[in-house]
């Protein structure tokens, strides 16, 4: 059974960098695409970015190059860094596995999510 | 504003059949498959439908999905109180080269 778990600070100051990690068990982080999705309080889901160990990656252009995803295969983890945060970045952040084949793309396994609040 | 359009709310009584629509464009729903997610408040989204109409193991057959052109639908038959949740459609946008979501539909079981 594939399981994901987010970890990281729950409070980040404005203008600083938000850093989250996602620990993966039951699947190899080397063999799949992995992504981050966030959900502002009371709102819908927003895609942040996705990454594959072979180098395939992309980010939501609305984030204006503030997001970077990386993978640490030795720890079976992948991470998100989001720089220059503002209150608008306050959200529950989810890590998830992105399943892909031909014209099929979907997030099949999700972490429970972690709330990150941006406030001084 | 979400790329995919869903009605903000839907409702039904126990045992009824409810459908939730999802509208997109040629660069997303028109070109790739649609997935659906169920989110019970306070929990992570759960994959309900992939590939337009495929149910992952463990998802009851009361849930079904379909797609036609640039629109998709999720149908729930035999509505139960535990189906009360937010439902999101998602697709892949070829211009963005990334996933796009609907704004979500809050389903109330009366």
Coordinates of C-alpha atoms in Angstrom, one line a residue:
Chain A
X1 CA 0.0 0.0 0.0
X2 CA 1.4 3.4 -1.0
X3 CA 1.5 5.9 1.8
X4 CA 2.6 9.6 1.8
X5 CA 3.1 11.9 4.7
X6 CA 3.9 15.6 4.6
X7 CA 6.1 17.3 7.2
X8 CA 7.4 20.8 7.8
X9 CA 6.7 24.0 9.8
X10 CA 3.1 25.0 10.3
X11 CA 4.0 28.7 10.5
X12 CA 6.1 30.7 8.1
X13 CA 6.9 34.4 8.1
X14 CA 6.0 36.6 5.1
X15 CA 8.9 36.9 2.6
X16 CA 10.5 33.7 3.9
X17 CA 10.7 30.3 2.2
X18 CA 8.2 27.6 2.9
X19 CA 9.8 24.1 3.0
X20 CA 7.9 20.9 3.1
X21 CA 8.9 17.3 2.7
X22 CA 6.8 14.2 1.7
X23 CA 7.9 10.8 2.9
X24 CA 6.9 7.9 0.6
X25 CA 6.5 4.3 1.5
X26 CA 5.2 1.4 -0.6
X27 CA 6.6 2.8 -3.9
X28 CA 9.9 3.9 -5.3
X29 CA 10.3 7.7 -5.6
X30 CA 12.5 7.0 -8.6
X31 CA 9.8 5.4 -10.7
X32 CA 6.9 7.9 -10.7
X33 CA 5.9 11.5 -11.0
X34 CA 5.2 13.2 -7.7
X35 CA 3.4 16.4 -7.1
X36 CA 2.3 19.1 -4.7
X37 CA -1.2 20.5 -4.5
X38 CA -2.5 23.1 -2.1
X39 CA -6.0 24.2 -0.9
X40 CA -6.5 27.6 0.7
X41 CA -8.9 27.6 3.6
X42 CA -12.5 27.2 2.3
X43 CA -11.4 27.1 -1.3
X44 CA -10.6 24.5 -4.1
X45 CA -7.5 22.6 -5.1
X46 CA -4.6 24.3 -6.8
X47 CA -1.7 22.5 -8.5
X48 CA 1.8 23.7 -7.5
X49 CA 4.1 21.4 -9.5
X50 CA 5.2 17.9 -10.3
X51 CA 8.6 16.3 -10.7
X52 CA 10.2 13.0 -11.9
X53 CA 13.6 11.7 -10.9
X54 CA 14.6 11.6 -14.6
X55 CA 14.2 15.3 -14.7
X56 CA 10.7 15.9 -16.1
X57 CA 9.0 18.6 -14.1
X58 CA 6.7 21.6 -14.4
X59 CA 5.2 24.2 -12.2
X60 CA 2.0 26.3 -12.1
X61 CA 2.9 29.5 -14.0
X62 CA 0.8 31.4 -11.5
X63 CA 3.6 30.9 -8.9
X64 CA 6.0 32.9 -11.0
X65 CA 9.0 30.6 -10.5
X66 CA 8.8 30.7 -6.7
X67 CA 8.3 26.9 -6.4
X68 CA 11.0 24.2 -6.6
X69 CA 10.5 20.5 -6.2
X70 CA 13.3 18.0 -5.6
X71 CA 13.7 14.3 -4.8
X72 CA 16.0 12.6 -2.3
X73 CA 15.9 8.9 -3.3
X74 CA 18.1 7.9 -0.4
X75 CA 15.4 9.0 2.0
X76 CA 12.5 8.1 -0.2
X77 CA 11.3 11.7 0.1
X78 CA 10.5 14.6 -2.2
X79 CA 10.4 18.2 -1.1
X80 CA 8.8 21.6 -2.0
X81 CA 10.4 25.0 -1.5
X82 CA 8.2 28.0 -2.1
X83 CA 10.0 31.3 -1.8
X84 CA 8.9 34.9 -1.0
X85 CA 5.6 33.7 0.6
X86 CA 2.7 36.0 1.4
X87 CA -0.5 35.5 3.3
X88 CA -2.0 34.3 0.0
X89 CA 0.2 31.1 0.3
X90 CA -1.7 30.1 3.5
X91 CA -3.2 26.7 2.6
X92 CA -3.3 23.0 3.3
X93 CA -0.5 21.5 1.3
X94 CA -0.9 18.0 -0.1
X95 CA 1.8 15.7 -1.7
X96 CA 0.5 13.1 -4.1
X97 CA 1.6 10.6 -6.7
X98 CA 0.8 11.5 -10.3
X99 CA -0.1 8.4 -12.3
X100 CA 0.5 8.9 -16.0
X101 CA 0.0 6.8 -19.2
X102 CA -0.9 8.0 -22.7
X103 CA -3.7 10.5 -22.2
X104 CA -4.4 9.5 -18.6
X105 CA -3.2 11.7 -15.7
X106 CA -4.5 11.5 -12.2
X107 CA -3.3 11.7 -8.6
X108 CA -3.9 8.2 -7.2
X109 CA -2.3 8.5 -3.7
X110 CA -2.4 11.5 -1.4
X111 CA -0.8 12.5 1.9
X112 CA -3.2 13.6 4.7
X113 CA -2.1 17.3 4.1
X114 CA -0.4 19.8 6.3
X115 CA -1.7 23.3 7.1
X116 CA 0.9 26.1 6.5
X117 CA 0.0 29.6 7.8
X118 CA 2.0 32.6 6.6
X119 CA 2.0 35.2 9.3
X120 CA 4.4 37.4 11.2
Chain B
X1 CA -11.2 31.2 -11.1
X2 CA -10.8 27.5 -11.9
X3 CA -10.0 26.2 -15.4
X4 CA -12.7 23.6 -15.2
X5 CA -16.3 24.6 -14.4
X6 CA -18.5 22.8 -11.9
X7 CA -21.7 23.8 -10.2
X8 CA -20.9 25.0 -6.6
X9 CA -23.6 22.8 -5.1
X10 CA -25.8 19.8 -5.6
X11 CA -28.2 17.9 -3.4
X12 CA -30.4 14.8 -3.2
X13 CA -32.3 12.6 -0.9
X14 CA -31.1 9.1 0.2
X15 CA -31.6 6.6 -2.6
X16 CA -31.7 9.2 -5.3
X17 CA -29.4 9.6 -8.3
X18 CA -27.3 12.8 -8.5
X19 CA -25.1 14.0 -11.3
X20 CA -22.3 16.6 -11.2
X21 CA -21.1 18.2 -14.4
X22 CA -17.6 19.4 -15.3
X23 CA -17.0 21.6 -18.3
X24 CA -13.6 22.4 -19.9
X25 CA -12.0 23.0 -23.3
X26 CA -10.3 21.3 -26.1
X27 CA -6.9 21.7 -24.5
X28 CA -7.9 19.7 -21.4
X29 CA -11.0 17.6 -21.2
X30 CA -11.2 17.5 -25.0
X31 CA -7.7 16.1 -25.3
X32 CA -7.2 14.0 -22.2
X33 CA -9.1 11.9 -19.7
X34 CA -10.9 13.2 -16.6
X35 CA -10.6 12.1 -13.0
X36 CA -12.9 12.8 -10.0
X37 CA -12.0 13.2 -6.4
X38 CA -14.1 13.0 -3.2
X39 CA -13.1 15.2 -0.3
X40 CA -14.8 14.8 3.1
X41 CA -14.2 18.0 5.1
X42 CA -11.0 17.9 7.0
X43 CA -9.5 15.0 5.0
X44 CA -7.4 14.7 1.9
X45 CA -9.0 14.2 -1.6
X46 CA -9.6 10.6 -2.5
X47 CA -9.5 9.3 -6.1
X48 CA -13.0 8.3 -7.2
X49 CA -12.7 8.0 -10.9
X50 CA -9.8 7.9 -13.3
X51 CA -9.6 7.6 -17.1
X52 CA -13.1 9.1 -17.4
X53 CA -14.9 6.1 -16.1
X54 CA -12.6 3.8 -14.2
X55 CA -13.2 3.1 -10.6
X56 CA -10.1 2.3 -8.4
X57 CA -10.4 -0.8 -6.2
X58 CA -12.6 -0.2 -3.3
X59 CA -14.8 2.5 -4.8
X60 CA -18.4 1.4 -4.9
X61 CA -20.1 0.9 -8.3
X62 CA -22.7 3.5 -7.2
X63 CA -20.2 6.0 -8.5
X64 CA -19.7 6.3 -12.3
X65 CA -18.1 8.7 -14.7
X66 CA -18.5 9.7 -18.3
X67 CA -17.1 12.1 -20.8
X68 CA -18.4 13.6 -24.0
X69 CA -16.4 16.2 -26.0
X70 CA -15.2 18.9 -23.6
X71 CA -17.6 18.0 -20.7
X72 CA -17.7 15.2 -18.1
X73 CA -20.1 14.0 -15.5
X74 CA -20.0 12.1 -12.2
X75 CA -23.1 10.2 -11.3
X76 CA -23.9 8.8 -7.9
X77 CA -26.9 6.4 -7.6
X78 CA -28.5 5.2 -4.5
X79 CA -27.3 8.3 -2.6
X80 CA -26.2 7.7 1.0
X81 CA -25.6 10.1 3.9
X82 CA -21.9 9.2 3.8
X83 CA -21.7 10.6 0.2
X84 CA -22.0 14.1 1.6
X85 CA -18.7 15.7 0.6
X86 CA -17.0 18.0 -1.9
X87 CA -16.4 16.6 -5.4
X88 CA -13.7 17.8 -7.7
X89 CA -13.1 17.0 -11.4
X90 CA -9.6 17.2 -12.8
X91 CA -8.0 17.0 -16.2
X92 CA -4.7 17.6 -17.9
X93 CA -4.1 20.8 -19.8
X94 CA -1.9 20.5 -22.9
X95 CA -1.1 24.2 -22.9
X96 CA -0.1 24.3 -19.2
X97 CA 1.4 20.8 -19.4
X98 CA -0.1 20.3 -16.0
X99 CA -3.2 19.3 -14.1
X100 CA -6.3 21.5 -13.8
X101 CA -9.1 21.2 -11.3
X102 CA -12.7 22.3 -11.2
X103 CA -13.8 24.6 -8.4
X104 CA -15.6 21.7 -6.6
X105 CA -19.2 20.8 -6.0
X106 CA -20.5 20.5 -2.4
X107 CA -23.0 17.6 -2.3
X108 CA -25.6 17.7 0.4
X109 CA -27.7 14.7 1.3
X110 CA -31.0 16.0 2.5

